[in-house]
XYZ file of C-alpha atoms in Angstrom:
698
model
C 0.156 0.091 0.019
C 1.248 3.404 -0.856
C 2.574 5.766 2.024
C 0.066 8.485 2.818
C 0.967 12.022 3.307
C -1.441 14.986 4.237
C -2.294 17.140 1.283
C -2.585 21.052 1.762
C -3.735 23.329 -1.494
C -4.481 26.886 -1.170
C -5.107 29.648 -3.717
C -4.617 32.798 -2.448
C -6.679 35.711 -4.124
C -7.887 39.151 -4.166
C -11.377 39.503 -2.173
C -13.776 36.945 -3.714
C -17.796 37.617 -4.385
C -19.237 37.152 -0.886
C -22.139 35.209 -2.086
C -20.492 33.186 -4.611
C -17.674 32.113 -1.818
C -19.245 29.243 -0.232
C -19.913 27.440 -3.500
C -16.252 28.261 -4.677
C -14.842 26.729 -1.738
C -17.120 23.821 -2.145
C -16.167 23.189 -6.168
C -12.591 23.321 -5.200
C -12.819 20.909 -2.588
C -14.996 18.601 -4.539
C -12.962 18.893 -7.968
C -9.641 17.981 -5.881
C -11.139 14.943 -4.400
C -12.786 14.058 -7.552
C -9.403 14.345 -9.487
C -7.864 12.173 -7.200
C -10.218 9.639 -6.678
C -10.651 8.947 -10.776
C -7.230 8.439 -11.042
C -7.249 5.688 -8.806
C -5.464 8.089 -5.707
C -6.244 6.778 -1.994
C -7.816 9.431 -0.362
C -8.107 9.553 3.272
C -11.142 12.573 3.984
C -11.603 11.861 7.649
C -13.784 14.923 8.388
C -11.942 17.178 5.842
C -13.760 20.058 4.651
C -13.800 23.303 2.112
C -11.582 26.034 4.016
C -11.987 29.503 2.970
C -11.488 33.128 3.534
C -12.554 36.054 1.382
C -8.845 35.834 0.149
C -8.586 32.085 -0.226
C -9.665 28.664 -1.170
C -8.017 25.762 0.272
C -8.301 21.951 0.752
C -6.699 20.024 3.435
C -6.809 16.643 3.450
C -5.138 14.219 6.502
C -4.075 11.735 4.207
C -3.496 11.475 0.076
C -1.347 8.433 -1.084
C 2.142 9.336 -2.894
C 1.409 7.422 -5.798
C -1.523 5.858 -7.687
C -1.541 1.899 -7.577
C -0.408 -0.152 -10.357
C -2.337 0.426 -13.452
C -4.111 -2.360 -15.398
C -5.094 -1.756 -18.436
C -7.006 -3.936 -21.254
C -7.658 -3.487 -24.970
C -9.728 -5.629 -26.900
C -8.354 -6.819 -30.119
C -10.275 -8.360 -33.626
C -12.390 -11.755 -33.361
C -10.519 -14.897 -34.384
C -12.493 -15.012 -37.603
C -10.933 -11.677 -38.765
C -7.568 -12.151 -36.980
C -6.538 -15.543 -38.339
C -6.573 -16.822 -41.701
C -7.578 -20.205 -42.820
C -3.933 -21.479 -41.746
C -4.005 -19.957 -38.266
C -1.818 -16.910 -39.852
C -2.252 -13.453 -38.349
C -4.057 -11.090 -40.484
C -3.363 -7.587 -41.314
C -5.735 -6.841 -38.721
C -4.168 -8.434 -35.925
C -0.793 -7.542 -37.109
C -1.755 -3.940 -36.624
C -3.626 -4.570 -33.461
C -0.394 -5.922 -32.140
C 1.919 -3.252 -33.630
C -0.212 -0.687 -32.118
C -0.050 -2.715 -28.407
C 3.977 -2.985 -29.236
C 4.441 -6.734 -28.545
C 4.132 -9.918 -30.707
C 0.857 -11.174 -32.129
C 1.834 -14.564 -30.492
C 2.279 -12.914 -27.015
C -1.541 -11.385 -26.980
C -3.697 -13.060 -24.818
C -7.420 -14.348 -26.193
C -10.868 -13.583 -24.302
C -14.027 -14.938 -25.099
C -17.549 -12.496 -25.319
C -21.210 -13.100 -26.495
C -19.766 -12.818 -29.914
C -17.127 -15.526 -29.708
C -13.329 -15.628 -29.091
C -11.055 -12.263 -29.669
C -7.240 -11.279 -28.930
C -7.109 -8.864 -26.082
C -4.072 -7.185 -24.938
C -3.390 -6.760 -21.249
C -0.820 -4.663 -19.546
C 0.045 -3.259 -16.213
C 2.511 -0.156 -15.546
C 3.715 1.331 -12.774
C 1.313 4.069 -11.001
C 2.506 7.584 -11.465
C 3.857 9.560 -8.638
C 0.720 12.234 -6.972
C 2.868 14.747 -7.117
C 3.160 14.418 -11.021
C -0.711 14.260 -11.389
C -1.709 17.585 -9.127
C -0.950 20.214 -11.926
C -3.260 18.666 -13.859
C -6.084 18.081 -11.339
C -5.898 21.665 -9.930
C -6.506 22.442 -13.850
C -9.123 20.739 -14.020
C -10.713 21.524 -10.907
C -10.405 25.080 -11.678
C -11.793 24.943 -15.348
C -14.783 23.276 -13.947
C -15.696 25.795 -11.337
C -19.276 27.715 -11.182
C -17.236 31.108 -12.021
C -20.098 32.858 -14.710
C -17.855 35.851 -15.518
C -14.102 35.098 -15.193
C -11.812 38.330 -14.530
C -8.326 38.293 -16.355
C -5.681 40.727 -15.576
C -2.408 41.714 -16.977
C -2.104 40.423 -20.436
C -2.878 36.690 -19.603
C -5.328 34.782 -21.495
C -6.251 32.705 -18.142
C -8.983 34.323 -15.630
C -10.704 33.614 -12.264
C -13.303 34.806 -10.079
C -10.861 37.392 -8.741
C -6.923 37.974 -9.429
C -4.853 35.237 -7.807
C -1.643 36.356 -5.800
C -0.201 32.909 -4.412
C -0.388 29.191 -4.422
C 0.434 26.778 -1.680
C 1.190 23.126 -2.916
C 2.333 20.969 0.018
C 2.219 17.253 -0.081
C 3.631 15.774 3.410
C 6.696 18.523 4.326
C 7.491 18.844 0.242
C 6.415 21.297 -2.324
C 4.470 19.685 -5.278
C 6.024 21.858 -8.424
C 3.058 23.606 -10.119
C 2.116 26.427 -12.499
C -0.760 27.878 -12.373
C -2.745 30.834 -13.399
C 0.840 32.390 -13.731
C 1.726 31.451 -10.175
C 4.477 28.931 -9.058
C 3.518 26.664 -6.312
C 5.587 27.409 -2.905
C 4.981 26.496 0.765
C 4.475 30.636 1.393
C 0.622 31.679 2.704
C -0.130 35.256 3.705
C -1.434 36.545 6.499
C -3.968 39.058 7.595
C -4.129 41.674 5.236
C -4.059 44.715 8.029
C -2.821 42.750 10.978
C -0.125 40.529 9.763
C 0.730 41.788 6.323
C 3.792 39.472 5.296
C 4.230 35.740 3.988
C 3.592 32.848 6.278
C 6.092 29.899 6.405
C 4.261 26.625 6.399
C 6.337 23.882 7.110
C 3.969 20.847 6.691
C 0.089 20.786 5.927
C -0.783 20.050 9.586
C 0.637 23.409 10.566
C -2.113 25.162 8.103
C -4.867 26.091 10.358
C -2.428 27.113 13.498
C -0.296 29.026 11.210
C -2.749 31.168 9.874
C -4.708 31.303 13.182
C -1.465 33.074 14.374
C -1.334 35.517 11.278
C -4.736 36.762 12.318
C -6.607 34.218 9.833
C -9.210 31.645 10.610
C -9.442 29.699 7.724
C -12.633 27.485 9.054
C -15.518 29.240 8.133
C -17.562 27.453 10.798
C -14.841 28.606 13.144
C -15.636 32.578 12.004
C -19.521 31.625 12.121
C -19.390 30.485 15.781
C -17.016 33.263 16.932
C -19.298 36.074 15.116
C -22.470 34.652 16.974
C -20.931 34.269 20.074
C -19.547 37.794 19.802
C -22.662 39.634 18.779
C -24.448 37.956 21.651
C -22.337 38.772 24.193
C -22.110 42.725 22.820
C -25.870 43.122 22.612
C -25.992 41.434 26.114
C -23.724 44.262 27.292
C -26.556 46.666 25.622
C -29.441 44.792 27.326
C -30.671 43.206 24.506
C -30.318 40.644 22.074
C -28.768 40.377 18.634
C -31.278 39.798 15.765
C -28.705 37.377 13.561
C -30.728 35.776 10.401
C -28.996 33.293 8.422
C -28.266 35.172 5.073
C -27.011 38.361 7.049
C -24.708 35.943 9.349
C -23.435 33.708 5.814
C -22.731 37.063 4.414
C -20.431 38.668 7.172
C -18.954 35.201 7.956
C -17.511 35.574 4.030
C -16.748 39.348 4.726
C -14.097 38.869 7.290
C -10.846 36.830 8.139
C -10.648 37.947 11.822
C -14.095 39.354 12.820
C -14.458 41.621 15.557
C -17.203 42.909 17.175
C -18.350 46.552 17.427
C -21.221 47.835 19.322
C -22.879 51.077 17.676
C -25.493 53.226 18.278
C -28.151 55.713 16.844
C -30.179 58.596 17.596
C -33.175 57.300 19.400
C -35.612 59.694 17.444
C -35.166 57.083 14.422
C -37.229 54.621 16.669
C -40.165 56.694 15.267
C -39.737 55.027 11.733
C -40.858 51.778 11.527
C -38.193 49.400 12.692
C -38.638 47.135 9.418
C -37.117 49.977 7.358
C -33.929 50.382 9.512
C -33.114 46.759 10.260
C -33.356 46.239 6.341
C -30.669 49.229 6.021
C -28.694 47.637 8.608
C -28.921 44.073 7.307
C -28.960 44.615 3.721
C -27.114 47.567 2.992
C -24.427 47.516 5.661
C -24.386 43.691 6.930
C -24.956 44.771 10.516
C -26.347 42.928 13.298
C -29.517 45.037 15.365
C -30.042 44.561 18.674
C -33.800 43.995 20.005
C -35.126 44.262 23.519
C -36.939 41.370 25.413
C -40.126 42.225 23.691
C -38.760 41.748 20.084
C -38.690 45.561 18.997
C -35.569 47.443 17.672
C -32.839 49.410 20.031
C -30.731 52.205 19.129
C -28.302 49.630 19.468
C -26.448 47.802 16.890
C -23.677 45.806 16.370
C -20.807 45.649 13.453
C -18.557 42.984 12.772
C -14.598 44.566 11.696
C -11.904 42.676 9.832
C -9.605 43.878 12.343
C -8.924 44.117 15.947
C -8.537 48.336 16.279
C -6.633 50.024 18.837
C -9.254 52.417 18.909
C -12.803 50.469 18.784
C -14.785 53.810 19.532
C -13.310 55.195 16.278
C -14.393 52.227 13.962
C -18.072 52.807 15.885
C -18.226 56.268 15.101
C -17.746 55.078 11.126
C -20.332 52.597 11.223
C -22.604 55.186 12.424
C -21.707 57.488 10.260
C -22.605 55.155 7.504
C -26.364 54.401 8.539
C -27.294 57.842 9.351
C -28.002 59.177 6.059
C -30.162 56.213 5.007
C -32.113 56.512 8.264
C -32.254 60.423 7.621
C -33.955 59.640 4.743
C -36.574 56.801 6.208
C -37.546 59.071 8.609
C -38.204 61.946 6.113
C -39.863 59.555 3.718
C -42.190 58.215 7.210
C -42.804 61.732 8.196
C -44.013 62.986 4.547
C -46.247 59.736 4.043
C -47.600 60.238 7.412
C -48.636 63.796 6.472
C -50.628 62.351 3.435
C -52.405 59.603 5.086
C -53.044 56.186 4.192
C -56.239 56.580 2.840
C -55.427 59.576 0.294
C -52.751 57.696 -1.110
C -55.121 55.522 -2.742
C -55.924 58.166 -5.486
C -52.633 57.746 -7.087
C -53.478 54.067 -7.968
C -55.859 54.913 -10.494
C -53.079 56.004 -12.932
C -50.831 53.018 -12.181
C -51.360 50.012 -14.307
C -51.436 46.922 -13.204
C -51.674 45.399 -16.582
C -52.660 46.412 -19.790
C -55.447 44.032 -20.490
C -56.530 43.945 -16.337
C -56.526 47.988 -16.175
C -55.030 49.931 -13.021
C -53.993 49.050 -9.898
C -57.329 50.707 -8.534
C -59.545 48.478 -10.977
C -57.705 45.339 -8.982
C -58.159 46.499 -5.891
C -62.225 47.083 -6.515
C -61.808 43.420 -7.600
C -60.310 42.118 -4.490
C -62.986 44.025 -2.344
C -65.606 42.409 -3.973
C -63.885 39.303 -3.518
C -63.488 39.865 -0.001
C -66.892 40.712 0.858
C -67.787 37.107 -0.468
C -65.276 35.380 1.268
C -65.735 37.111 4.491
C -69.050 35.724 5.998
C -68.411 32.472 4.586
C -65.459 32.410 7.204
C -66.934 33.947 9.607
C -65.352 37.198 9.310
C -66.938 40.742 8.993
C -67.440 41.914 5.655
C -67.588 45.580 6.559
C -63.909 45.052 7.986
C -62.905 43.152 4.947
C -64.055 45.648 2.701
C -62.129 48.342 4.489
C -58.918 46.566 4.755
C -58.885 45.506 0.722
C -59.809 49.124 0.050
C -56.643 50.431 1.836
C -54.454 47.344 1.431
C -52.698 48.702 -1.974
C -52.470 52.273 -0.589
C -48.930 51.906 0.135
C -47.627 51.661 -2.925
C -48.043 55.199 -3.447
C -45.679 55.922 -0.530
C -42.530 57.442 -0.555
C -41.020 54.813 2.101
C -42.431 51.607 0.211
C -41.002 53.831 -3.491
C -37.426 53.698 -1.235
C -38.007 50.271 0.411
C -40.198 47.938 -1.852
C -39.815 45.106 0.563
C -42.148 47.143 3.003
C -45.137 46.638 1.108
C -47.735 45.963 3.581
C -45.937 46.960 6.481
C -45.713 50.370 5.239
C -49.381 50.282 5.181
C -49.960 48.489 8.542
C -48.088 51.517 10.144
C -50.117 54.321 8.108
C -53.047 52.283 9.065
C -52.468 52.702 12.459
C -51.515 56.111 12.418
C -54.662 57.001 10.573
C -56.790 55.614 13.343
C -57.785 52.292 11.625
C -58.857 49.305 13.939
C -55.827 46.963 14.633
C -57.739 44.330 12.629
C -57.683 46.217 9.302
C -53.971 47.239 9.854
C -52.794 43.783 10.725
C -54.588 42.296 7.571
C -52.878 44.983 5.228
C -49.566 43.443 6.030
C -50.824 39.933 6.152
C -52.503 39.808 2.923
C -48.813 39.361 1.320
C -47.945 36.185 3.507
C -46.602 33.789 2.586
C -43.892 36.191 1.028
C -41.777 33.656 0.280
C -41.260 29.555 0.394
C -41.594 28.657 3.874
C -43.105 31.822 5.276
C -46.011 31.572 7.475
C -49.256 32.162 6.111
C -51.670 35.013 7.416
C -52.594 34.459 11.588
C -55.527 36.519 11.565
C -58.782 35.593 10.383
C -59.152 38.821 8.087
C -55.359 38.660 7.035
C -56.081 35.376 5.415
C -59.647 36.632 3.684
C -57.365 39.242 2.087
C -54.596 36.983 1.285
C -56.963 34.684 -0.791
C -58.869 37.211 -2.226
C -55.905 39.146 -3.576
C -54.356 35.844 -4.841
C -58.055 34.449 -6.557
C -57.916 38.109 -8.589
C -54.779 37.421 -9.362
C -55.109 33.520 -10.782
C -58.055 34.410 -12.726
C -56.682 37.708 -14.324
C -53.647 36.132 -15.237
C -55.184 33.017 -16.778
C -57.531 35.522 -18.613
C -54.901 37.638 -19.810
C -53.364 34.588 -21.137
C -50.544 35.095 -18.737
C -50.251 31.131 -17.469
C -46.532 30.328 -16.721
C -44.225 28.949 -19.483
C -40.948 26.700 -18.582
C -39.214 29.900 -16.478
C -41.104 32.702 -16.941
C -43.879 33.938 -14.550
C -44.117 37.416 -14.764
C -46.870 37.674 -12.276
C -45.653 35.081 -10.206
C -48.725 32.809 -10.563
C -47.236 29.751 -9.261
C -46.285 31.449 -5.848
C -49.888 32.696 -5.597
C -51.383 29.646 -6.207
C -49.215 28.147 -3.481
C -50.320 30.753 -1.440
C -53.650 30.637 -2.070
C -53.791 26.941 -1.535
C -51.818 26.899 1.820
C -53.903 29.534 3.278
C -57.239 27.906 2.753
C -55.588 24.372 3.881
C -54.023 25.640 6.799
C -56.643 28.028 7.741
C -59.110 25.039 7.857
C -61.384 27.287 5.188
C -63.764 24.604 3.808
C -64.428 27.192 1.035
C -65.623 26.014 -2.656
C -62.667 26.894 -4.627
C -64.489 26.374 -7.992
C -67.305 29.082 -7.328
C -64.754 31.630 -5.923
C -63.248 31.379 -9.146
C -66.183 31.780 -11.154
C -67.031 34.728 -8.998
C -63.087 36.110 -9.861
C -63.869 35.667 -13.565
C -66.847 37.276 -13.266
C -65.330 40.750 -11.734
C -62.951 40.785 -14.654
C -62.836 43.499 -17.064
C -64.668 43.386 -20.335
C -61.429 43.305 -22.338
C -60.746 39.691 -20.746
C -63.793 38.226 -20.064
C -64.058 34.721 -21.135
C -66.936 33.487 -23.236
C -69.876 31.755 -21.005
C -68.578 28.455 -21.151
C -65.004 29.120 -20.518
C -66.261 31.291 -17.920
C -67.809 28.807 -16.073
C -66.206 25.662 -17.234
C -62.873 25.706 -18.825
C -60.920 28.388 -17.185
C -62.039 28.070 -13.446
C -61.233 24.468 -14.125
C -57.764 25.143 -15.913
C -56.704 27.217 -12.437
C -58.152 24.539 -10.244
C -55.944 22.308 -12.273
C -52.731 24.556 -11.967
C -53.497 25.069 -8.273
C -53.444 21.197 -8.047
C -50.268 21.016 -9.509
C -48.565 23.324 -7.143
C -50.145 21.258 -4.381
C -48.308 18.085 -5.457
C -44.804 19.392 -4.734
C -46.464 20.691 -1.098
C -47.652 17.157 -0.270
C -44.279 15.742 -1.364
C -42.515 18.117 0.956
C -44.851 16.405 3.770
C -43.950 12.988 2.834
C -47.135 12.189 0.920
C -46.606 9.566 -1.730
C -47.723 10.430 -4.979
C -50.058 7.672 -4.985
C -51.982 9.138 -2.172
C -52.064 12.454 -3.990
C -53.015 10.738 -7.353
C -55.881 9.012 -5.448
C -57.776 12.419 -4.182
C -56.988 14.308 -7.132
C -58.970 12.288 -9.145
C -62.158 13.383 -7.329
C -61.067 16.833 -7.673
C -62.577 18.139 -4.606
C -64.018 21.656 -4.746
C -62.877 22.626 -1.075
C -59.211 22.078 -0.670
C -59.411 21.768 3.242
C -61.631 18.761 2.241
C -58.763 17.604 -0.134
C -56.314 17.855 2.734
C -58.552 15.665 4.970
C -59.225 13.228 2.365
C -54.990 13.299 2.121
C -55.209 12.586 5.686
C -57.784 9.587 5.621
C -55.985 7.847 2.792
C -52.783 8.034 4.504
C -54.427 6.017 7.811
C -56.135 3.771 5.057
C -53.372 2.900 3.507
C -51.689 1.325 6.476
C -54.259 -0.913 7.391
C -53.591 -4.464 6.242
C -56.652 -4.648 4.067
C -55.707 -1.532 2.174
C -53.777 -3.414 -0.879
C -56.792 -5.907 -1.423
C -59.555 -3.604 -1.497
C -57.594 -1.093 -3.594
C -56.862 -4.316 -6.040
C -60.112 -5.152 -5.797
C -61.348 -1.659 -6.411
C -59.099 -1.396 -9.883
C -60.851 -4.618 -10.846
C -63.847 -3.330 -10.324
C -63.643 -0.173 -12.331
C -61.693 -2.648 -14.958
C -65.124 -4.446 -15.151
C -67.529 -1.335 -15.163
C -65.554 0.340 -17.936
C -65.752 -2.537 -20.066
C -69.326 -3.664 -19.444
C -72.056 -3.486 -22.213
C -75.475 -2.184 -21.999
C -76.827 -0.066 -19.189
C -76.111 -1.258 -15.545
C -79.192 -1.183 -13.180
C -79.286 1.278 -10.754
C -80.272 -1.182 -7.939
C -79.431 -4.718 -6.977
C -82.192 -7.103 -6.961
C -82.016 -9.264 -3.938
C -84.155 -12.083 -5.981
C -81.165 -12.353 -8.472
C -78.353 -12.865 -5.868
C -77.877 -16.543 -6.911
C -74.881 -17.336 -4.985
C -74.333 -17.401 -1.163
C -71.168 -15.045 -1.113
C -72.879 -12.809 -3.756
C -75.747 -12.557 -1.147
C -73.308 -12.093 1.567
C -71.520 -9.070 -0.088
C -74.484 -7.883 -1.171
C -75.958 -7.650 2.533
C -72.223 -6.343 3.585
C -72.068 -3.495 1.253
C -75.644 -2.300 2.363
C -74.302 -2.441 6.175
C -71.608 -0.522 5.399
C -73.120 1.854 3.467
C -75.724 2.772 6.113
C -73.197 2.551 8.554
C -70.723 5.102 6.800
C -73.296 7.466 5.687
C -73.224 9.872 8.527
C -69.655 10.206 8.559
C -69.035 10.506 5.015
C -71.651 13.758 5.722
C -69.630 14.818 8.285
C -66.286 14.533 6.100
C -64.993 11.726 9.005
C -63.177 10.012 6.325
C -60.897 8.102 8.445
C -64.007 6.425 9.863
C -65.615 5.717 6.434
C -62.416 4.190 5.103
C -61.659 2.333 8.243
C -65.629 0.713 8.204
C -65.480 -0.045 4.687
C -62.028 -2.053 5.115
C -64.157 -4.559 7.177
C -65.632 -5.579 3.519
C -62.489 -7.227 2.494
C -63.094 -11.089 3.416
C -66.472 -10.813 1.541
C -64.942 -8.762 -1.716
C -62.362 -11.494 -1.889
C -64.986 -14.415 -1.290
C -67.234 -13.009 -3.976
C -64.795 -12.492 -6.639
C -63.233 -16.150 -5.750
C -66.698 -17.509 -6.116
C -68.535 -15.702 -8.561
C -68.338 -15.167 -12.588
C -69.207 -11.742 -12.876
C -70.144 -11.774 -16.851
C -72.445 -14.497 -16.309
C -74.165 -15.832 -19.578
C -77.875 -14.720 -18.078
C -77.936 -11.162 -18.557
C -80.157 -10.704 -15.872
C -77.629 -12.072 -13.654
C -74.715 -10.340 -15.189
C -76.549 -6.976 -14.885
C -77.370 -7.362 -11.356
C -73.684 -8.453 -10.293
C -72.627 -5.250 -11.973
C -74.931 -3.170 -10.103
C -73.572 -4.782 -6.944
C -69.992 -3.966 -8.201
C -70.901 -0.504 -8.736
C -72.630 -0.044 -5.789
C -69.431 -1.020 -3.975
C -66.845 0.781 -6.026
C -69.115 3.849 -5.866
C -68.541 3.828 -1.643
C -64.989 2.610 -1.986
C -64.193 5.590 -4.487
C -66.297 8.101 -2.137
C -63.345 9.291 -0.330
C -60.567 8.736 -3.094
C -59.812 6.743 -6.093
C -58.491 3.814 -3.889
C -57.469 1.786 -6.624
C -54.148 4.335 -7.270
C -52.614 2.289 -3.773
C -52.854 -1.094 -5.890
C -49.054 -1.609 -7.142
């Protein structure tokens, strides 16, 4: 077995793109390992992972073989009927193959496959030194890295994400000689740009992490992350609060610094009059600071910056951070104050001049359609239609505010603040904000009943208008976010437990659209609502898959196309419970058989079962069992207690099995045949009353 030695590769660069850095580090790491592995070089990964800072990408592996194992090669040659003539002498084909292999034809081996016997050349060569393979592996790795727009510098033809400045390549104690991107490999890394602006001698790969730490560089992103989180919480605690640390903001800070140092800062309390979402967005999105919240989750006048240097004058660094955010905060306060002077209600006048969509009119037109839908939905879910109308009338007004113009992410949030300031009821103000929920994948739905009504009404109009105007998504194009709106609508209905007739609501939504896109009577009442319904079900397929619901369960319910999505959800739960029963598979197979028999049946099937025509004991027993099961499950079916319905039907298995074992359904006597088909139809209708359970049959 080859000797194993640790391997270190470090590529030093100018500051890499923050959001791209994790992906680049992973690709660099994976590419090196793949390059070694596919060449047969043994790699001991241990707990190795990508290492990176803004100025470097590194791979540190605890063990890599110093050479490849022996390389075995096999090249297939011509079959004997082509390779040898009638006298057993080599033909030109065999002579050419032997010459290419560099040996006498008589030294070739033979092998047999499905077509017969043929010549083969087998060879064994010593494995190459890993040091000789690494330059090629590195070149391959860099060429395959996800760099959409490589930078070029100097007069060179090569490029990378950023200009490169050094290359460390150590296998054990030895430097592996390589030329890459204009660099010659050595053992000299570099320390922190400001705190240790000099080279760092690396004697072995094992010294890498500690040597760089001594030079004020933490090469492990996980270590930097832990240090940042701990430091931010500690500084916030000093200020009597808690740091707000979002995953996205944290990851960007991790990839901005090599030696994180916290700086506690503050701003003028007067800015707290501004909606805190605007201030938080400025701190997180624009400056990558961590806001400090009080115990109730409200923003305080403190925030934490993470410097890339331990300053001797932290107060001066804090002043710099405070100076950076002050102009943005001042702008936000000015916008907010001016919006308050105008008032939320008067902002709505401007919506008449803002086009929502060329065929669908202005934003003000959309508002009126949503108002009408909200008034229809509200009483169906026990919400005050007067409040629903008021909330819907105001819900889009903040689009005309200065605050939302500057901070588009505050749509709805700004409206909530202006509604409160304008004396609107708390329910109306909250609903204006919640109408946008869920705002993104994984976001919560609206929590308040009124917010749910607005969220549903808004999305119904968006979907109906989008389909009527011919904006159904194609491929990756979905300018009106109809896919996201469809899932948001479905989630809000299902997770709220609203038993709404979706088809009826869609028809209502189509009815409120402008004349320019009004579909024909048939399309409005049948085709388009069904198209939107099917579109929503397509979104639900992924929603339930994420919850672990098998596709067969989803298909079983989707085939029935329940008008209520909440009812759809209850059926999904019931079919999951039923599928776990020991009788499920047999009854599903029986129902599939029943469907096939009924589909092939000729002539009319009687509407009722005639007891006098039940010739066999097993069919009499099944008929009695079916009627008993129907009687027992009627109330549960009416109450939509689908679990109880299917549990009762599961008890029919013995009679169903006995029937199919002992009765010929397609009897020669038409009366007997018709009666048996009627019995199967009655059984099949009830078996399929909750879901098309035949989908559960493999």
